[in-house]
Short mmCIF file of C-alpha atoms in Angstrom, two decimals:
data_model
loop_
_atom_site.label_atom_id
_atom_site.label_comp_id
_atom_site.label_asym_id
_atom_site.label_seq_id
_atom_site.Cartn_x
_atom_site.Cartn_y
_atom_site.Cartn_z
CA MET I 1 113.91 74.04 -170.95
CA THR I 2 114.83 77.51 -172.16
CA GLU I 3 112.43 79.95 -173.86
CA VAL I 4 114.45 79.73 -177.09
CA THR I 5 114.08 75.97 -177.19
CA ASN I 6 110.32 76.28 -176.60
CA ASN I 7 110.03 78.71 -179.51
CA ASN I 8 111.99 76.34 -181.75
CA MET I 9 109.68 73.49 -180.79
CA GLU I 10 106.56 75.57 -181.61
CA THR I 11 107.97 76.51 -185.03
CA LEU I 12 108.80 72.88 -185.76
CA ARG I 13 105.31 71.80 -184.66
CA GLU I 14 103.62 74.23 -187.07
CA GLY I 15 105.91 73.20 -189.92
CA SER I 16 105.00 69.55 -189.53
CA ALA I 17 101.19 70.05 -189.47
CA ALA I 18 100.76 68.41 -192.88
CA LYS I 19 102.67 65.36 -191.76
CA ASP I 20 100.51 65.14 -188.63
CA LYS I 21 97.41 64.69 -190.81
CA ARG I 22 99.05 61.82 -192.65
CA ASN I 23 99.91 60.13 -189.34
CA GLU I 24 96.48 59.92 -187.75
CA THR I 25 97.50 56.71 -186.00
CA ASP I 26 100.36 58.50 -184.28
CA VAL I 27 100.10 59.57 -180.65
CA THR I 28 97.96 62.70 -180.28
CA LEU I 29 99.88 65.03 -178.03
CA GLU I 30 97.59 68.04 -178.00
CA ASP I 31 94.99 66.62 -175.62
CA LYS I 32 96.04 66.45 -172.03
CA THR I 33 94.99 62.89 -171.32
CA LEU I 34 97.71 60.34 -170.73
CA VAL I 35 98.48 57.93 -173.50
CA GLU I 36 97.38 54.41 -172.64
CA PRO I 37 100.24 51.90 -172.97
CA PRO I 38 99.66 49.15 -175.57
CA SER I 39 99.81 46.24 -173.16
CA ALA I 40 100.87 43.67 -175.73
CA LEU I 41 103.91 45.67 -176.71
CA TYR I 42 105.08 47.33 -173.52
CA THR I 43 104.33 44.76 -170.86
CA LEU I 44 107.51 42.91 -171.76
CA MET I 45 108.52 39.66 -170.13
CA VAL I 46 111.93 38.05 -170.47
CA GLU I 47 111.45 34.78 -172.32
CA GLU I 48 113.74 32.34 -170.55
CA PRO I 49 115.41 29.76 -172.79
CA ALA I 50 116.28 26.31 -171.61
CA GLN I 51 118.78 26.25 -168.74
CA SER I 52 121.39 24.55 -170.92
CA ASP I 53 121.27 27.38 -173.47
CA ASP I 54 123.81 29.39 -171.49
CA SER I 55 125.93 28.87 -168.43
CA SER I 56 124.20 31.86 -166.87
CA SER I 57 120.74 31.05 -165.55
CA TYR I 58 118.02 33.56 -166.26
CA SER I 59 116.64 33.87 -162.75
CA MET I 60 116.98 37.39 -161.34
CA THR I 61 119.54 38.19 -158.70
CA LEU I 62 118.32 39.72 -155.44
CA SER I 63 119.29 43.24 -156.56
CA GLU I 64 117.50 42.77 -159.90
CA PHE I 65 114.43 41.46 -158.11
CA GLU I 66 114.34 44.42 -155.74
CA GLU I 67 114.59 46.89 -158.62
CA ASP I 68 112.03 45.02 -160.71
CA ARG I 69 109.69 44.83 -157.71
CA TRP I 70 108.98 48.56 -157.81
CA TYR I 71 109.53 49.21 -161.52
CA ASN I 72 106.16 50.18 -163.01
CA PRO I 73 106.09 51.27 -166.67
CA THR I 74 102.69 52.91 -166.18
CA SER I 75 103.87 55.16 -163.34
CA PHE I 76 103.76 58.80 -164.41
CA SER I 77 104.92 62.07 -162.96
CA ASP I 78 102.35 64.28 -161.24
CA ASP I 79 103.61 67.21 -163.30
CA ALA I 80 101.16 67.45 -166.21
CA ALA I 81 103.31 70.06 -167.98
CA GLU I 82 106.32 67.76 -167.92
CA ILE I 83 104.27 64.86 -169.28
CA GLU I 84 102.92 66.94 -172.13
CA SER I 85 106.36 68.39 -172.90
CA ILE I 86 108.03 64.96 -173.11
CA GLN I 87 105.16 63.58 -175.21
CA ARG I 88 105.51 66.51 -177.59
CA LEU I 89 109.25 65.87 -177.97
CA ILE I 90 108.61 62.20 -178.79
CA LYS I 91 106.16 63.33 -181.49
CA TYR I 92 108.72 65.67 -183.03
CA ILE I 93 111.21 62.82 -183.11
CA ARG I 94 108.62 60.58 -184.76
CA VAL I 95 107.38 62.89 -187.51
CA GLY I 96 110.05 65.57 -187.81
CA ASN I 97 112.93 65.96 -190.25
CA GLN I 98 116.54 65.39 -189.25
CA THR I 99 116.99 68.90 -187.88
CA ALA I 100 113.79 68.73 -185.83
CA THR I 101 114.72 65.29 -184.55
CA ALA I 102 118.21 66.40 -183.50
CA ILE I 103 116.80 69.43 -181.62
CA ALA I 104 114.13 67.30 -179.93
CA LEU I 105 116.69 64.73 -178.86
CA ALA I 106 118.91 67.46 -177.44
CA ALA I 107 115.96 68.76 -175.44
CA LEU I 108 114.91 65.28 -174.27
CA VAL I 109 118.33 64.42 -172.88
CA ASP I 110 118.07 67.43 -170.56
CA TYR I 111 115.34 65.65 -168.58
CA ASN I 112 116.16 63.34 -165.68
CA LEU I 113 115.95 60.14 -167.71
CA ARG I 114 117.09 58.03 -164.78
CA ASP I 115 113.82 58.85 -163.04
CA GLU I 116 111.18 56.11 -163.13
CA SER I 117 108.25 58.35 -163.97
CA THR I 118 110.16 60.18 -166.73
CA GLN I 119 111.15 56.88 -168.32
CA SER I 120 107.57 55.67 -168.11
CA ILE I 121 106.41 58.58 -170.27
CA VAL I 122 109.06 57.78 -172.91
CA ILE I 123 108.28 54.06 -172.86
CA ASN I 124 104.51 54.43 -173.04
CA THR I 125 104.65 56.80 -176.00
CA GLY I 126 106.71 54.29 -177.97
CA GLY I 127 109.90 56.26 -177.48
CA THR I 128 112.20 53.30 -176.87
CA GLU I 129 111.52 51.65 -180.26
CA LEU I 130 111.76 55.03 -181.97
CA LEU I 131 115.15 55.73 -180.41
CA ILE I 132 116.45 52.26 -181.35
CA ASN I 133 115.39 52.84 -184.97
CA LEU I 134 117.30 56.12 -185.00
CA LEU I 135 120.50 54.26 -184.14
CA GLU I 136 120.45 52.74 -187.64
CA THR I 137 120.12 56.03 -189.51
CA ASP I 138 122.95 57.68 -191.42
CA HIS I 139 122.57 61.00 -189.61
CA ASN I 140 125.35 61.18 -187.02
CA GLU I 141 123.70 63.81 -184.80
CA CYS I 142 120.46 61.82 -184.62
CA ARG I 143 122.32 58.63 -183.77
CA HIS I 144 124.35 60.38 -181.09
CA GLY I 145 121.27 62.05 -179.59
CA ALA I 146 119.24 58.84 -179.56
CA LEU I 147 122.09 56.89 -178.01
CA ALA I 148 122.63 59.57 -175.36
CA VAL I 149 118.96 59.23 -174.33
CA LEU I 150 119.04 55.42 -174.32
CA ASN I 151 122.28 55.46 -172.36
CA GLU I 152 120.71 57.52 -169.58
CA MET I 153 117.62 55.31 -169.58
CA SER I 154 119.71 52.11 -169.42
CA TYR I 155 120.58 52.84 -165.80
CA MET I 156 117.11 51.45 -164.96
CA LEU I 157 116.41 47.71 -165.01
CA GLY I 158 113.16 48.09 -166.94
CA THR I 159 114.92 49.78 -169.86
CA ARG I 160 117.76 47.22 -169.85
CA ARG I 161 115.20 44.48 -170.31
CA ASN I 162 113.31 46.58 -172.86
CA LEU I 163 116.45 47.13 -174.95
CA THR I 164 117.29 43.45 -174.80
CA ASN I 165 113.82 42.30 -175.88
CA LEU I 166 113.50 44.92 -178.63
CA GLY I 167 116.70 43.75 -180.37
CA ALA I 168 118.88 46.75 -179.53
CA ILE I 169 121.97 44.80 -178.48
CA PRO I 170 123.23 43.82 -181.98
CA ILE I 171 122.79 47.46 -183.03
CA LEU I 172 124.73 48.69 -179.99
CA VAL I 173 127.52 46.18 -180.67
CA LYS I 174 127.66 47.38 -184.29
CA LEU I 175 128.09 50.96 -183.04
CA LEU I 176 131.22 49.80 -181.18
CA SER I 177 132.87 49.66 -184.62
CA ASP I 178 131.65 53.07 -185.72
CA ARG I 179 134.19 55.64 -186.91
CA SER I 180 132.98 58.07 -184.24
CA VAL I 181 134.77 57.43 -180.95
CA ASP I 182 132.02 59.34 -179.14
CA LEU I 183 129.46 56.82 -180.39
CA GLN I 184 131.76 53.97 -179.38
CA ILE I 185 132.04 55.38 -175.85
CA LEU I 186 128.26 55.80 -175.44
CA SER I 187 127.59 52.37 -176.91
CA ALA I 188 130.09 50.71 -174.56
CA GLU I 189 128.58 52.48 -171.56
CA THR I 190 125.06 51.40 -172.55
CA LEU I 191 126.22 47.82 -173.07
CA ALA I 192 127.90 47.91 -169.65
CA ASN I 193 124.48 48.69 -168.16
CA VAL I 194 122.62 46.09 -170.23
CA ALA I 195 125.25 43.47 -169.29
CA LYS I 196 123.99 43.64 -165.72
CA ILE I 197 121.10 41.36 -166.68
CA LYS I 198 121.77 37.75 -167.62
CA LYS I 199 119.89 37.73 -170.90
CA GLY I 200 121.75 40.87 -171.95
CA ARG I 201 125.10 39.18 -171.33
CA LYS I 202 124.16 36.28 -173.58
CA PHE I 203 123.03 38.55 -176.44
CA ILE I 204 126.20 40.65 -176.23
CA ARG I 205 128.28 37.50 -176.59
CA LYS I 206 126.16 36.26 -179.49
CA ALA I 207 126.57 39.62 -181.25
CA GLY I 208 130.37 39.46 -181.02
CA GLY I 209 130.72 42.27 -178.49
CA ILE I 210 133.28 40.56 -176.27
CA LYS I 211 136.06 40.47 -178.85
CA LEU I 212 135.55 44.14 -179.74
CA MET I 213 135.65 45.24 -176.11
CA VAL I 214 138.78 43.22 -175.36
CA ASP I 215 140.49 44.87 -178.35
CA TYR I 216 139.52 48.37 -177.14
CA MET I 217 140.96 47.61 -173.71
CA ASP I 218 144.42 47.09 -175.21
CA VAL I 219 145.37 50.79 -175.09
CA PRO I 220 148.85 52.37 -175.44
CA HIS I 221 151.08 52.22 -172.39
CA GLN I 222 151.08 56.01 -172.08
CA VAL I 223 147.30 56.01 -171.40
CA LEU I 224 147.81 53.65 -168.45
CA LYS I 225 150.68 55.56 -166.91
CA THR I 226 149.36 59.13 -167.25
CA GLU I 227 146.63 60.71 -165.14
CA SER I 228 143.49 61.13 -167.24
CA GLU I 229 143.37 64.94 -167.00
CA MET I 230 146.93 65.11 -168.37
CA LEU I 231 146.14 63.04 -171.47
CA PRO I 232 145.55 64.61 -174.91
CA VAL I 233 141.90 64.74 -175.98
CA VAL I 234 142.24 61.74 -178.31
CA GLN I 235 143.77 59.58 -175.60
CA GLN I 236 141.19 60.77 -173.06
CA LYS I 237 138.53 59.30 -175.33
CA LEU I 238 140.49 56.05 -175.58
CA PHE I 239 140.62 56.00 -171.81
CA SER I 240 136.85 56.54 -171.51
CA LEU I 241 136.25 53.72 -173.98
CA LEU I 242 138.60 51.49 -171.99
CA CYS I 243 136.73 52.21 -168.74
CA ASN I 244 133.33 51.45 -170.25
CA CYS I 245 134.51 48.24 -171.92
CA SER I 246 136.16 47.00 -168.74
CA LYS I 247 132.95 47.64 -166.76
CA ALA I 248 130.94 45.74 -169.36
CA LEU I 249 133.31 42.77 -169.30
CA TRP I 250 133.23 42.80 -165.48
CA SER I 251 129.53 41.96 -165.71
CA MET I 252 130.05 39.66 -168.69
CA SER I 253 132.56 37.57 -166.75
CA LYS I 254 129.79 36.17 -164.53
CA SER I 255 129.06 33.56 -167.22
CA ASP I 256 131.37 30.60 -167.84
CA LYS I 257 130.71 30.73 -171.58
CA ASN I 258 131.62 34.40 -171.61
CA LYS I 259 134.84 33.65 -169.71
CA ASP I 260 135.84 31.17 -172.38
CA VAL I 261 135.19 33.71 -175.15
CA MET I 262 137.10 36.38 -173.23
CA ARG I 263 140.08 34.06 -172.83
CA ARG I 264 140.08 33.14 -176.54
CA SER I 265 139.83 36.85 -177.36
CA GLY I 266 143.17 37.46 -175.61
CA ILE I 267 142.01 39.13 -172.41
CA ILE I 268 144.63 37.51 -170.15
CA PRO I 269 147.70 39.52 -171.31
CA VAL I 270 145.50 42.63 -171.50
CA MET I 271 144.46 42.20 -167.85
CA ALA I 272 148.09 41.75 -166.83
CA LYS I 273 148.94 45.02 -168.57
CA LEU I 274 146.00 46.95 -167.09
CA LEU I 275 146.74 45.84 -163.52
CA THR I 276 149.78 48.13 -163.56
CA SER I 277 147.68 51.18 -164.48
CA VAL I 278 147.74 54.34 -162.35
CA HIS I 279 143.97 54.64 -162.82
CA GLU I 280 142.13 53.13 -159.84
CA ASP I 281 138.86 52.79 -161.76
CA VAL I 282 140.57 50.64 -164.37
CA VAL I 283 142.31 48.46 -161.79
CA SER I 284 139.04 48.06 -159.88
CA SER I 285 137.20 46.82 -162.97
CA ILE I 286 140.03 44.47 -163.92
CA MET I 287 140.09 43.05 -160.40
CA GLY I 288 136.34 42.46 -160.69
CA ILE I 289 136.94 40.48 -163.90
CA ILE I 290 139.80 38.53 -162.31
CA VAL I 291 137.69 37.63 -159.26
CA ASN I 292 135.02 36.15 -161.53
CA CYS I 293 137.50 34.37 -163.79
CA ALA I 294 139.75 32.98 -161.04
CA THR I 295 137.16 30.31 -160.31
CA GLN I 296 138.49 28.48 -163.39
CA PRO I 297 141.82 26.58 -163.15
CA VAL I 298 142.97 27.84 -166.58
CA PHE I 299 142.67 31.44 -165.41
CA ARG I 300 144.38 30.72 -162.08
CA THR I 301 147.31 29.24 -163.95
CA ALA I 302 147.45 32.27 -166.24
CA ILE I 303 147.26 34.68 -163.30
CA LYS I 304 150.37 33.05 -161.87
CA GLU I 305 152.26 32.66 -165.15
CA GLN I 306 151.55 36.22 -166.33
CA GLY I 307 152.86 37.64 -163.05
CA MET I 308 149.46 39.04 -162.08
CA LEU I 309 149.47 37.41 -158.64
CA VAL I 310 152.40 39.60 -157.58
CA ASP I 311 150.48 42.75 -158.50
CA ILE I 312 147.32 41.43 -156.86
CA LEU I 313 149.12 40.74 -153.57
CA LYS I 314 150.17 44.40 -153.46
CA LEU I 315 146.48 45.35 -153.48
CA LEU I 316 146.00 43.58 -150.14
CA LYS I 317 147.39 46.81 -148.68
CA SER I 318 144.92 49.01 -150.56
CA PRO I 319 142.95 51.52 -148.45
CA ASP I 320 139.86 50.70 -150.53
CA ILE I 321 137.77 47.92 -148.92
CA GLU I 322 136.39 46.59 -152.21
CA MET I 323 139.84 46.46 -153.78
CA MET I 324 141.23 44.72 -150.70
CA ASN I 325 138.32 42.27 -150.73
CA ASN I 326 138.87 41.41 -154.41
CA ALA I 327 142.59 40.91 -153.84
CA ALA I 328 141.90 38.61 -150.88
CA THR I 329 139.33 36.66 -152.91
CA VAL I 330 141.75 36.11 -155.80
CA THR I 331 144.48 35.11 -153.34
CA PHE I 332 142.06 32.60 -151.80
CA ASN I 333 141.24 31.12 -155.22
CA CYS I 334 144.87 31.02 -156.36
CA ALA I 335 146.29 29.46 -153.17
CA GLU I 336 145.26 26.02 -154.39
CA ASP I 337 148.70 24.79 -155.40
CA PRO I 338 152.02 24.66 -153.48
CA GLU I 339 153.79 26.94 -155.94
CA SER I 340 151.27 29.75 -155.46
CA ARG I 341 151.40 29.38 -151.67
CA LYS I 342 155.16 29.72 -151.81
CA LEU I 343 154.88 32.83 -153.98
CA ILE I 344 152.37 34.35 -151.56
CA LYS I 345 154.82 33.86 -148.69
CA GLU I 346 157.75 35.28 -150.66
CA GLN I 347 155.77 38.40 -151.60
CA GLY I 348 154.66 39.04 -148.02
CA GLY I 349 151.08 38.07 -148.79
CA LEU I 350 150.53 36.13 -145.57
CA ASN I 351 151.63 39.14 -143.51
CA SER I 352 149.16 41.34 -145.42
CA LEU I 353 146.32 38.87 -144.88
CA VAL I 354 147.00 38.68 -141.13
CA ASN I 355 147.15 42.47 -140.96
CA ILE I 356 143.72 42.65 -142.62
CA VAL I 357 142.02 40.39 -140.07
CA LYS I 358 143.76 42.20 -137.17
CA VAL I 359 142.04 45.51 -137.93
CA GLU I 360 139.01 45.91 -135.68
CA SER I 361 137.01 47.93 -138.22
CA HIS I 362 137.38 45.14 -140.79
CA LYS I 363 135.47 42.66 -138.61
CA CYS I 364 132.13 44.04 -139.79
CA GLU I 365 133.21 43.56 -143.43
CA MET I 366 132.13 39.93 -143.64
CA LYS I 367 133.05 39.31 -147.28
CA LEU I 368 136.53 40.67 -146.69
CA MET I 369 136.98 38.64 -143.51
CA GLU I 370 135.76 35.45 -145.15
CA ALA I 371 138.08 35.91 -148.14
CA ALA I 372 141.10 36.83 -145.99
CA THR I 373 140.67 33.98 -143.47
CA GLY I 374 140.06 31.56 -146.34
CA ALA I 375 143.28 32.66 -147.99
CA ILE I 376 145.17 32.30 -144.69
CA TRP I 377 143.84 28.78 -144.26
CA LYS I 378 144.94 27.68 -147.74
CA CYS I 379 148.35 29.32 -147.31
CA LEU I 380 148.91 27.42 -144.05
CA MET I 381 148.80 24.14 -145.95
CA ASN I 382 152.42 25.07 -146.71
CA PRO I 383 154.62 24.38 -143.62
CA ASP I 384 156.80 27.38 -144.48
CA ASN I 385 153.77 29.62 -144.16
CA VAL I 386 152.98 28.07 -140.77
CA LYS I 387 156.46 29.02 -139.66
CA ARG I 388 155.91 32.52 -140.97
CA LEU I 389 152.66 32.77 -139.02
CA GLU I 390 154.52 31.80 -135.85
CA ASP I 391 157.05 34.55 -136.44
CA ILE I 392 154.33 37.22 -136.52
CA ASN I 393 152.42 35.77 -133.54
CA GLY I 394 149.53 34.88 -135.79
CA ILE I 395 148.02 32.24 -133.48
CA HIS I 396 146.85 34.97 -131.09
CA VAL I 397 145.31 36.86 -134.01
CA LEU I 398 143.40 33.80 -135.18
CA VAL I 399 142.06 32.99 -131.70
CA LYS I 400 140.40 36.43 -131.55
CA LEU I 401 138.36 35.53 -134.63
CA LEU I 402 136.62 32.56 -132.99
CA ASP I 403 133.77 34.79 -131.79
CA SER I 404 132.99 36.10 -135.30
CA ASP I 405 129.37 36.48 -136.39
CA SER I 406 130.20 34.62 -139.61
CA GLU I 407 130.34 30.83 -139.51
CA ASP I 408 132.53 30.87 -142.62
CA VAL I 409 135.10 33.04 -140.82
CA ILE I 410 135.03 30.66 -137.85
CA ALA I 411 135.32 27.64 -140.16
CA ASN I 412 138.34 29.14 -141.94
CA THR I 413 139.92 30.11 -138.61
CA VAL I 414 139.51 26.67 -137.04
CA ALA I 415 140.81 25.05 -140.25
CA SER I 416 143.86 27.34 -140.05
CA LEU I 417 144.45 26.35 -136.43
CA ALA I 418 144.13 22.69 -137.40
CA GLU I 419 147.01 23.20 -139.85
CA CYS I 420 149.09 25.08 -137.25
CA THR I 421 148.65 22.57 -134.42
CA LYS I 422 150.25 19.81 -136.46
CA ILE I 423 153.46 21.31 -135.01
CA GLY I 424 154.07 20.79 -131.28
CA ARG I 425 155.03 24.34 -130.35
CA ASN I 426 151.80 25.68 -131.83
CA LYS I 427 149.77 23.48 -129.50
CA ILE I 428 151.41 25.31 -126.64
CA ALA I 429 150.83 28.66 -128.40
CA LEU I 430 147.12 27.85 -128.85
CA ARG I 431 146.78 26.99 -125.17
CA ALA I 432 148.70 30.10 -124.14
CA ALA I 433 146.36 32.22 -126.26
CA ASP I 434 143.36 30.69 -124.44
CA GLY I 435 142.14 29.32 -127.74
CA LEU I 436 141.51 25.65 -126.98
CA VAL I 437 138.51 26.12 -124.65
CA PRO I 438 136.41 28.23 -127.09
CA ILE I 439 137.26 25.72 -129.81
CA ILE I 440 135.94 22.83 -127.69
CA LYS I 441 132.73 24.76 -126.97
CA LEU I 442 132.06 25.03 -130.69
CA LEU I 443 131.11 21.34 -130.63
CA GLN I 444 127.90 22.27 -128.82
CA ASP I 445 127.34 25.74 -130.26
CA THR I 446 127.19 25.00 -134.01
CA GLY I 447 125.98 22.47 -136.54
CA HIS I 448 128.31 23.73 -139.29
CA GLU I 449 129.96 20.65 -140.79
CA ARG I 450 133.33 22.18 -141.65
CA ILE I 451 133.63 23.78 -138.22
CA LEU I 452 132.92 20.48 -136.46
CA VAL I 453 135.35 18.55 -138.63
CA ASN I 454 138.19 20.99 -137.98
CA VAL I 455 137.42 21.29 -134.26
CA CYS I 456 137.89 17.53 -134.04
CA ARG I 457 141.15 17.88 -135.98
CA VAL I 458 142.42 20.55 -133.58
CA ILE I 459 141.55 18.39 -130.53
CA ASP I 460 143.18 15.39 -132.21
CA ASN I 461 146.37 17.40 -132.81
CA CYS I 462 146.45 18.81 -129.28
CA ALA I 463 145.73 15.52 -127.48
CA SER I 464 149.44 14.63 -127.38
CA ASP I 465 150.15 17.66 -125.15
CA PRO I 466 149.33 16.77 -121.48
CA LEU I 467 148.24 20.30 -120.52
CA CYS I 468 146.02 20.56 -123.58
CA MET I 469 144.58 17.16 -122.73
CA GLU I 470 143.70 18.42 -119.25
CA GLN I 471 141.73 21.29 -120.82
CA VAL I 472 139.90 18.85 -123.09
CA VAL I 473 138.89 16.67 -120.14
CA SER I 474 137.96 19.53 -117.80
CA ASN I 475 135.78 21.21 -120.46
CA ASP I 476 133.82 18.04 -121.26
CA GLY I 477 135.61 17.79 -124.59
CA ILE I 478 135.68 14.00 -124.67
CA ARG I 479 131.91 13.65 -124.29
CA LEU I 480 131.33 16.36 -126.87
CA VAL I 481 133.58 14.58 -129.39
CA TRP I 482 131.75 11.35 -128.61
CA SER I 483 128.40 13.07 -129.34
CA MET I 484 129.65 13.87 -132.86
CA MET I 485 129.37 10.15 -133.64
CA LYS I 486 125.61 10.73 -133.86
CA PHE I 487 125.92 13.69 -136.26
CA ASP I 488 124.28 13.34 -139.69
CA SER I 489 127.48 13.90 -141.65
CA THR I 490 129.65 10.83 -142.25
CA LEU I 491 132.67 13.13 -142.55
CA VAL I 492 132.04 14.51 -139.06
CA GLN I 493 131.50 10.98 -137.74
CA SER I 494 134.72 9.62 -139.23
CA THR I 495 136.79 12.59 -138.02
CA ALA I 496 135.28 12.33 -134.53
CA GLY I 497 135.99 8.59 -134.51
CA HIS I 498 139.63 9.17 -135.36
CA THR I 499 139.85 11.82 -132.64
CA LEU I 500 138.36 9.44 -130.06
CA VAL I 501 141.04 6.89 -130.85
CA THR I 502 143.71 9.53 -130.24
CA LEU I 503 142.04 10.60 -127.01
CA LEU I 504 141.89 6.98 -125.89
CA LYS I 505 145.64 6.78 -126.23
CA ASN I 506 146.22 9.96 -124.23
CA THR I 507 143.86 9.84 -121.25
CA LYS I 508 143.04 7.39 -118.50
CA TYR I 509 139.51 8.79 -118.20
CA LEU I 510 138.21 7.87 -121.62
CA LEU I 511 137.44 4.23 -120.87
CA ASP I 512 135.20 5.23 -117.94
CA LEU I 513 133.39 7.69 -120.18
CA VAL I 514 132.84 5.06 -122.87
CA VAL I 515 131.35 2.69 -120.30
CA PHE I 516 129.13 5.54 -119.04
CA GLU I 517 127.87 6.27 -122.57
CA LEU I 518 127.05 2.60 -123.19
CA GLN I 519 124.96 2.27 -120.04
#
């Protein structure tokens, strides 16, 4: 803090001496002892409503738990001067006039408010409630200063929960409609942070924030097609508001009830428009929303009908891992119906998915690999896509994924090979790629239901090829399939039973093995 600011603070302190006497219950900042936190007010717990109250449960995610684990609202800095200085600023805000309050807020925002100990000082001196009250004043500078402080503090989980429990969300949503675009931007950014907790998402929806944010995302076409630094100042602010609203709705879209409100608020055509933006941050946020919403059939239909799937498939070639992962996830969710699978093939989506899983460095990106292999599997339910996979020698690519560390990747890969080996020439291709033997060994190496079911399907498909049948027999495949009849899953048992019937028709050794098992 500069010397000038310190002098201003001292002048303001002397001028408010009379008011200090009238506020004997206020925090005394002159002594150097730390203010004890009023436990009933500041030890805030999230009151969890009944589970049916919202589609989002109120249990913390792992990341929220980890942050909450070390968050301690009584943890203070070791710097006594800093503690006293922040406490003094809170007092000026509490008892000062508008000018004093504005100066104190400007000084407070210069501190590292994303630091746990700094926030603890503000919280334990009653600063959070004071700042929330300032948001409802008529003084624009005070509102802006208070919101700037709360915005910085909202990057910590403790403050997000504090703001939610102290009733700040309806006030923040109201500020979204303020005439000041700067206040709108700060409010949207703060709400984007608060929306990272489940209770916050519910309160934002209840306060009508979703509709407002969807409306602000519908910006002029010029904003989407021009680099941000080239935009006029007014449109730069519209762009900032768009970014903050899209980040907030990304978090909001984790709830099914919020998805329904977003859809009724007209977000689908807005998302289709924003996907064509030149701004990567905007596209990234929109893809996050689409990933969350694509779990619902109504959104999947809209993604296809609005032409979004074509734009999403282009992102499978993105150099950004997260963007690529989101595109693969949406492709996986959308490849449920024959029409979408056909579109994916026509747009070169299958080629892009195979290229993703071919890259050696991608194999440690488990989420990406699971999404991409899942999308490949669903696409191969279309015979035309199987033919396309043959053309690009995809069988060899899939075989190399059988040693993945992820059981989901292996399950998707074996399911893909089960679709491919319905065609005779692919049985030969699987054998030529040395893929049948590792598939057979999976029967003894895993207890994953979907893997076992699809391994049996692959063996069933390949049994009609004499050379494949020789590999099944020589690698103890028949006995291993037989052992699946004792597996807990009825689906595994029924699939294994069907496979045994096929094996019985294609080998002279099976009868001897059956007699051996019965002895």
